[in-house]
C-alpha cells in the first residue's frame, strides 16, 4: 500500500514539474525605453540592432538593402515579420526577407511567406519567416541555427526600373517561442556566435572587440539545463520505486523450514 502511494506521489510530482517547463513562455513585451531603431543598416557590419518584441522601422528607397540584427538564444524558435509600405503608384514588386546567423549562413525558413509579390498599386506587402529551433550545439558540418546574433536582410528582387528609388517604409519585428527540452542537445557552445574582431593586447593576449552589443534580456543560457533533466530525475525515481515494489511483491512471505 505504501508503495502504491509513493508511486502516485511521484506521478503527481512529474505533472507539477513538467507542466510549467513544457508550456510556451510568452514573447517579450515591446520595449518602453524608446530603443527601437528608426533606420536600418546597409550591410552586415552596420545592421541596426534591436531586441525581440520591439518593432524596428526604417524609411528607404526601393532597391536598397536593409539590414537589422537581433539576439536568439538556444531553445527558442524565432519568427521574423516584416511589413513594407509602398508608394501610391508603383508596378508589381517582389520583396524578400532573408535571415542569417552569426556566421552569416543563410538560414532556411521552416514556414512563412519569405518572398511575396505586391500587385501594382498595392498599399503594402507583408513577409514572415519562422526559423528552425536554435540549438545549443551542432556538428561543424551542419547548418543548424546556433545561439548568437542573427541578421535580417529586406530588399526587393527583380524590381522594375521604373520603381527604382521610390520611397518606401518598412517595419520589422521578431518574436520567439520557447521550445524547451524537446530541442535540447547534449552539448553547448563555449560562447554565442556574436561578431567580433580579435585584437592583441599589451600582454600579447587576445581580447575581443565585440561588434555587436545585443543579447537576450536574461543573458545567454549555458545550454546545459532543460526540462529533460526533470523527466530524467522523475523517471529514475519511478524506476527505483517500481523495483522496490516488485521485490516486495515477489519475495516469499514464509520462513524457510529447517531439516
PDB file of N, CA and C in Angstrom, residues 14-67:
ATOM      1  N   UNK A  14       5.689  14.555 -11.108  1.00  0.00           N
ATOM      2  CA  UNK A  14       6.051  14.651 -12.521  1.00  0.00           C
ATOM      3  C   UNK A  14       5.172  15.658 -13.241  1.00  0.00           C
ATOM      4  N   UNK A  15       3.855  15.615 -12.977  1.00  0.00           N
ATOM      5  CA  UNK A  15       2.956  16.564 -13.627  1.00  0.00           C
ATOM      6  C   UNK A  15       3.247  17.990 -13.220  1.00  0.00           C
ATOM      7  N   UNK A  16       3.472  18.224 -11.897  1.00  0.00           N
ATOM      8  CA  UNK A  16       3.776  19.579 -11.441  1.00  0.00           C
ATOM      9  C   UNK A  16       5.086  20.097 -12.004  1.00  0.00           C
ATOM     10  N   UNK A  17       6.087  19.244 -12.115  1.00  0.00           N
ATOM     11  CA  UNK A  17       7.409  19.699 -12.549  1.00  0.00           C
ATOM     12  C   UNK A  17       7.449  19.981 -14.033  1.00  0.00           C
ATOM     13  N   UNK A  18       6.730  19.177 -14.839  1.00  0.00           N
ATOM     14  CA  UNK A  18       6.858  19.297 -16.279  1.00  0.00           C
ATOM     15  C   UNK A  18       5.914  20.324 -16.856  1.00  0.00           C
ATOM     16  N   UNK A  19       4.746  20.520 -16.238  1.00  0.00           N
ATOM     17  CA  UNK A  19       3.743  21.406 -16.822  1.00  0.00           C
ATOM     18  C   UNK A  19       4.271  22.811 -17.062  1.00  0.00           C
ATOM     19  N   UNK A  20       4.893  23.493 -16.080  1.00  0.00           N
ATOM     20  CA  UNK A  20       5.394  24.830 -16.363  1.00  0.00           C
ATOM     21  C   UNK A  20       6.546  24.830 -17.322  1.00  0.00           C
ATOM     22  N   UNK A  21       7.356  23.757 -17.356  1.00  0.00           N
ATOM     23  CA  UNK A  21       8.510  23.747 -18.252  1.00  0.00           C
ATOM     24  C   UNK A  21       8.094  23.536 -19.683  1.00  0.00           C
ATOM     25  N   UNK A  22       7.032  22.747 -19.898  1.00  0.00           N
ATOM     26  CA  UNK A  22       6.613  22.445 -21.261  1.00  0.00           C
ATOM     27  C   UNK A  22       5.779  23.554 -21.858  1.00  0.00           C
ATOM     28  N   UNK A  23       5.193  24.417 -21.021  1.00  0.00           N
ATOM     29  CA  UNK A  23       4.358  25.480 -21.558  1.00  0.00           C
ATOM     30  C   UNK A  23       5.197  26.488 -22.312  1.00  0.00           C
ATOM     31  N   UNK A  24       4.585  27.093 -23.327  1.00  0.00           N
ATOM     32  CA  UNK A  24       5.298  28.101 -24.109  1.00  0.00           C
ATOM     33  C   UNK A  24       5.411  29.378 -23.296  1.00  0.00           C
ATOM     34  N   UNK A  25       6.612  29.911 -23.201  1.00  0.00           N
ATOM     35  CA  UNK A  25       6.799  31.164 -22.496  1.00  0.00           C
ATOM     36  C   UNK A  25       6.330  32.309 -23.375  1.00  0.00           C
ATOM     37  N   UNK A  26       5.760  33.356 -22.793  1.00  0.00           N
ATOM     38  CA  UNK A  26       5.268  34.465 -23.604  1.00  0.00           C
ATOM     39  C   UNK A  26       6.411  35.197 -24.281  1.00  0.00           C
ATOM     40  N   UNK A  27       6.111  35.772 -25.426  1.00  0.00           N
ATOM     41  CA  UNK A  27       7.118  36.534 -26.141  1.00  0.00           C
ATOM     42  C   UNK A  27       7.415  37.810 -25.373  1.00  0.00           C
ATOM     43  N   UNK A  28       8.630  38.324 -25.468  1.00  0.00           N
ATOM     44  CA  UNK A  28       8.967  39.547 -24.759  1.00  0.00           C
ATOM     45  C   UNK A  28       8.041  40.684 -25.150  1.00  0.00           C
ATOM     46  N   UNK A  29       7.677  41.513 -24.187  1.00  0.00           N
ATOM     47  CA  UNK A  29       6.809  42.648 -24.474  1.00  0.00           C
ATOM     48  C   UNK A  29       7.609  43.763 -25.145  1.00  0.00           C
ATOM     49  N   UNK A  30       6.933  44.648 -25.882  1.00  0.00           N
ATOM     50  CA  UNK A  30       7.650  45.730 -26.544  1.00  0.00           C
ATOM     51  C   UNK A  30       8.412  46.587 -25.556  1.00  0.00           C
ATOM     52  N   UNK A  31       9.540  47.080 -25.983  1.00  0.00           N
ATOM     53  CA  UNK A  31      10.385  47.898 -25.121  1.00  0.00           C
ATOM     54  C   UNK A  31       9.745  49.259 -24.882  1.00  0.00           C
ATOM     55  N   UNK A  32       9.834  49.761 -23.660  1.00  0.00           N
ATOM     56  CA  UNK A  32       9.273  51.064 -23.310  1.00  0.00           C
ATOM     57  C   UNK A  32      10.341  52.143 -23.212  1.00  0.00           C
ATOM     58  N   UNK A  33      11.582  51.799 -23.490  1.00  0.00           N
ATOM     59  CA  UNK A  33      12.642  52.778 -23.326  1.00  0.00           C
ATOM     60  C   UNK A  33      12.959  53.519 -24.618  1.00  0.00           C
ATOM     61  N   UNK A  34      12.137  53.331 -25.656  1.00  0.00           N
ATOM     62  CA  UNK A  34      12.354  54.047 -26.906  1.00  0.00           C
ATOM     63  C   UNK A  34      13.595  53.612 -27.646  1.00  0.00           C
ATOM     64  N   UNK A  35      14.058  52.364 -27.421  1.00  0.00           N
ATOM     65  CA  UNK A  35      15.295  51.907 -28.037  1.00  0.00           C
ATOM     66  C   UNK A  35      15.073  51.325 -29.424  1.00  0.00           C
ATOM     67  N   UNK A  36      13.842  51.295 -29.911  1.00  0.00           N
ATOM     68  CA  UNK A  36      13.595  50.719 -31.224  1.00  0.00           C
ATOM     69  C   UNK A  36      14.265  51.570 -32.302  1.00  0.00           C
ATOM     70  N   UNK A  37      15.067  50.944 -33.186  1.00  0.00           N
ATOM     71  CA  UNK A  37      15.753  51.727 -34.223  1.00  0.00           C
ATOM     72  C   UNK A  37      14.764  52.286 -35.236  1.00  0.00           C
ATOM     73  N   UNK A  38      15.054  53.453 -35.768  1.00  0.00           N
ATOM     74  CA  UNK A  38      14.193  54.106 -36.752  1.00  0.00           C
ATOM     75  C   UNK A  38      14.867  54.163 -38.116  1.00  0.00           C
ATOM     76  N   UNK A  39      15.983  53.478 -38.251  1.00  0.00           N
ATOM     77  CA  UNK A  39      16.630  53.358 -39.546  1.00  0.00           C
ATOM     78  C   UNK A  39      17.369  52.025 -39.606  1.00  0.00           C
ATOM     79  N   UNK A  40      17.577  51.537 -40.804  1.00  0.00           N
ATOM     80  CA  UNK A  40      18.226  50.237 -40.992  1.00  0.00           C
ATOM     81  C   UNK A  40      19.656  50.439 -41.489  1.00  0.00           C
ATOM     82  N   UNK A  41      20.471  49.399 -41.322  1.00  0.00           N
ATOM     83  CA  UNK A  41      21.822  49.441 -41.851  1.00  0.00           C
ATOM     84  C   UNK A  41      21.835  49.076 -43.326  1.00  0.00           C
ATOM     85  N   UNK A  42      22.982  49.232 -43.937  1.00  0.00           N
ATOM     86  CA  UNK A  42      23.130  48.927 -45.367  1.00  0.00           C
ATOM     87  C   UNK A  42      24.028  47.721 -45.611  1.00  0.00           C
ATOM     88  N   UNK A  43      24.508  47.087 -44.524  1.00  0.00           N
ATOM     89  CA  UNK A  43      25.353  45.899 -44.648  1.00  0.00           C
ATOM     90  C   UNK A  43      25.309  45.144 -43.329  1.00  0.00           C
ATOM     91  N   UNK A  44      25.977  43.985 -43.267  1.00  0.00           N
ATOM     92  CA  UNK A  44      26.029  43.222 -42.033  1.00  0.00           C
ATOM     93  C   UNK A  44      26.695  44.024 -40.913  1.00  0.00           C
ATOM     94  N   UNK A  45      27.746  44.738 -41.245  1.00  0.00           N
ATOM     95  CA  UNK A  45      28.510  45.464 -40.222  1.00  0.00           C
ATOM     96  C   UNK A  45      27.743  46.653 -39.666  1.00  0.00           C
ATOM     97  N   UNK A  46      26.828  47.210 -40.441  1.00  0.00           N
ATOM     98  CA  UNK A  46      26.081  48.386 -39.986  1.00  0.00           C
ATOM     99  C   UNK A  46      24.630  48.059 -39.655  1.00  0.00           C
ATOM    100  N   UNK A  47      24.311  46.773 -39.490  1.00  0.00           N
ATOM    101  CA  UNK A  47      22.938  46.372 -39.211  1.00  0.00           C
ATOM    102  C   UNK A  47      22.430  47.030 -37.930  1.00  0.00           C
ATOM    103  N   UNK A  48      21.196  47.523 -37.967  1.00  0.00           N
ATOM    104  CA  UNK A  48      20.594  48.163 -36.795  1.00  0.00           C
ATOM    105  C   UNK A  48      20.171  47.096 -35.797  1.00  0.00           C
ATOM    106  N   UNK A  49      20.593  47.249 -34.544  1.00  0.00           N
ATOM    107  CA  UNK A  49      20.307  46.257 -33.510  1.00  0.00           C
ATOM    108  C   UNK A  49      18.972  46.541 -32.832  1.00  0.00           C
ATOM    109  N   UNK A  50      18.224  45.473 -32.547  1.00  0.00           N
ATOM    110  CA  UNK A  50      17.003  45.611 -31.756  1.00  0.00           C
ATOM    111  C   UNK A  50      16.704  44.282 -31.088  1.00  0.00           C
ATOM    112  N   UNK A  51      15.864  44.326 -30.059  1.00  0.00           N
ATOM    113  CA  UNK A  51      15.539  43.139 -29.265  1.00  0.00           C
ATOM    114  C   UNK A  51      14.226  42.527 -29.731  1.00  0.00           C
ATOM    115  N   UNK A  52      14.002  41.296 -29.302  1.00  0.00           N
ATOM    116  CA  UNK A  52      12.729  40.647 -29.583  1.00  0.00           C
ATOM    117  C   UNK A  52      11.586  41.432 -28.940  1.00  0.00           C
ATOM    118  N   UNK A  53      10.461  41.479 -29.626  1.00  0.00           N
ATOM    119  CA  UNK A  53       9.307  42.188 -29.113  1.00  0.00           C
ATOM    120  C   UNK A  53       9.309  43.666 -29.409  1.00  0.00           C
ATOM    121  N   UNK A  54      10.347  44.162 -30.064  1.00  0.00           N
ATOM    122  CA  UNK A  54      10.457  45.578 -30.422  1.00  0.00           C
ATOM    123  C   UNK A  54      10.237  45.724 -31.925  1.00  0.00           C
ATOM    124  N   UNK A  55       9.473  46.727 -32.323  1.00  0.00           N
ATOM    125  CA  UNK A  55       9.217  46.965 -33.738  1.00  0.00           C
ATOM    126  C   UNK A  55      10.210  47.994 -34.263  1.00  0.00           C
ATOM    127  N   UNK A  56      11.073  47.558 -35.168  1.00  0.00           N
ATOM    128  CA  UNK A  56      12.049  48.451 -35.791  1.00  0.00           C
ATOM    129  C   UNK A  56      11.457  49.015 -37.081  1.00  0.00           C
ATOM    130  N   UNK A  57      11.721  50.283 -37.349  1.00  0.00           N
ATOM    131  CA  UNK A  57      11.191  50.942 -38.541  1.00  0.00           C
ATOM    132  C   UNK A  57      12.326  51.567 -39.333  1.00  0.00           C
ATOM    133  N   UNK A  58      12.062  51.847 -40.588  1.00  0.00           N
ATOM    134  CA  UNK A  58      13.070  52.485 -41.449  1.00  0.00           C
ATOM    135  C   UNK A  58      12.390  53.057 -42.685  1.00  0.00           C
ATOM    136  N   UNK A  59      12.843  54.227 -43.113  1.00  0.00           N
ATOM    137  CA  UNK A  59      12.446  54.819 -44.391  1.00  0.00           C
ATOM    138  C   UNK A  59      13.589  54.603 -45.369  1.00  0.00           C
ATOM    139  N   UNK A  60      13.259  54.168 -46.566  1.00  0.00           N
ATOM    140  CA  UNK A  60      14.303  53.859 -47.547  1.00  0.00           C
ATOM    141  C   UNK A  60      13.747  54.072 -48.949  1.00  0.00           C
ATOM    142  N   UNK A  61      14.520  53.660 -49.925  1.00  0.00           N
ATOM    143  CA  UNK A  61      14.129  53.737 -51.324  1.00  0.00           C
ATOM    144  C   UNK A  61      14.075  52.330 -51.898  1.00  0.00           C
ATOM    145  N   UNK A  62      13.147  52.099 -52.795  1.00  0.00           N
ATOM    146  CA  UNK A  62      13.042  50.793 -53.435  1.00  0.00           C
ATOM    147  C   UNK A  62      14.350  50.468 -54.147  1.00  0.00           C
ATOM    148  N   UNK A  63      14.867  49.293 -53.872  1.00  0.00           N
ATOM    149  CA  UNK A  63      16.156  48.890 -54.418  1.00  0.00           C
ATOM    150  C   UNK A  63      17.252  48.861 -53.382  1.00  0.00           C
ATOM    151  N   UNK A  64      17.021  49.485 -52.211  1.00  0.00           N
ATOM    152  CA  UNK A  64      18.014  49.458 -51.140  1.00  0.00           C
ATOM    153  C   UNK A  64      18.010  48.094 -50.438  1.00  0.00           C
ATOM    154  N   UNK A  65      19.152  47.751 -49.831  1.00  0.00           N
ATOM    155  CA  UNK A  65      19.254  46.587 -48.972  1.00  0.00           C
ATOM    156  C   UNK A  65      19.185  47.078 -47.532  1.00  0.00           C
ATOM    157  N   UNK A  66      18.228  46.563 -46.775  1.00  0.00           N
ATOM    158  CA  UNK A  66      18.024  46.992 -45.398  1.00  0.00           C
ATOM    159  C   UNK A  66      18.430  45.858 -44.463  1.00  0.00           C
ATOM    160  N   UNK A  67      19.245  46.189 -43.445  1.00  0.00           N
ATOM    161  CA  UNK A  67      19.776  45.177 -42.523  1.00  0.00           C
ATOM    162  C   UNK A  67      19.429  45.539 -41.079  1.00  0.00           C
TER     163      UNK A  67
END
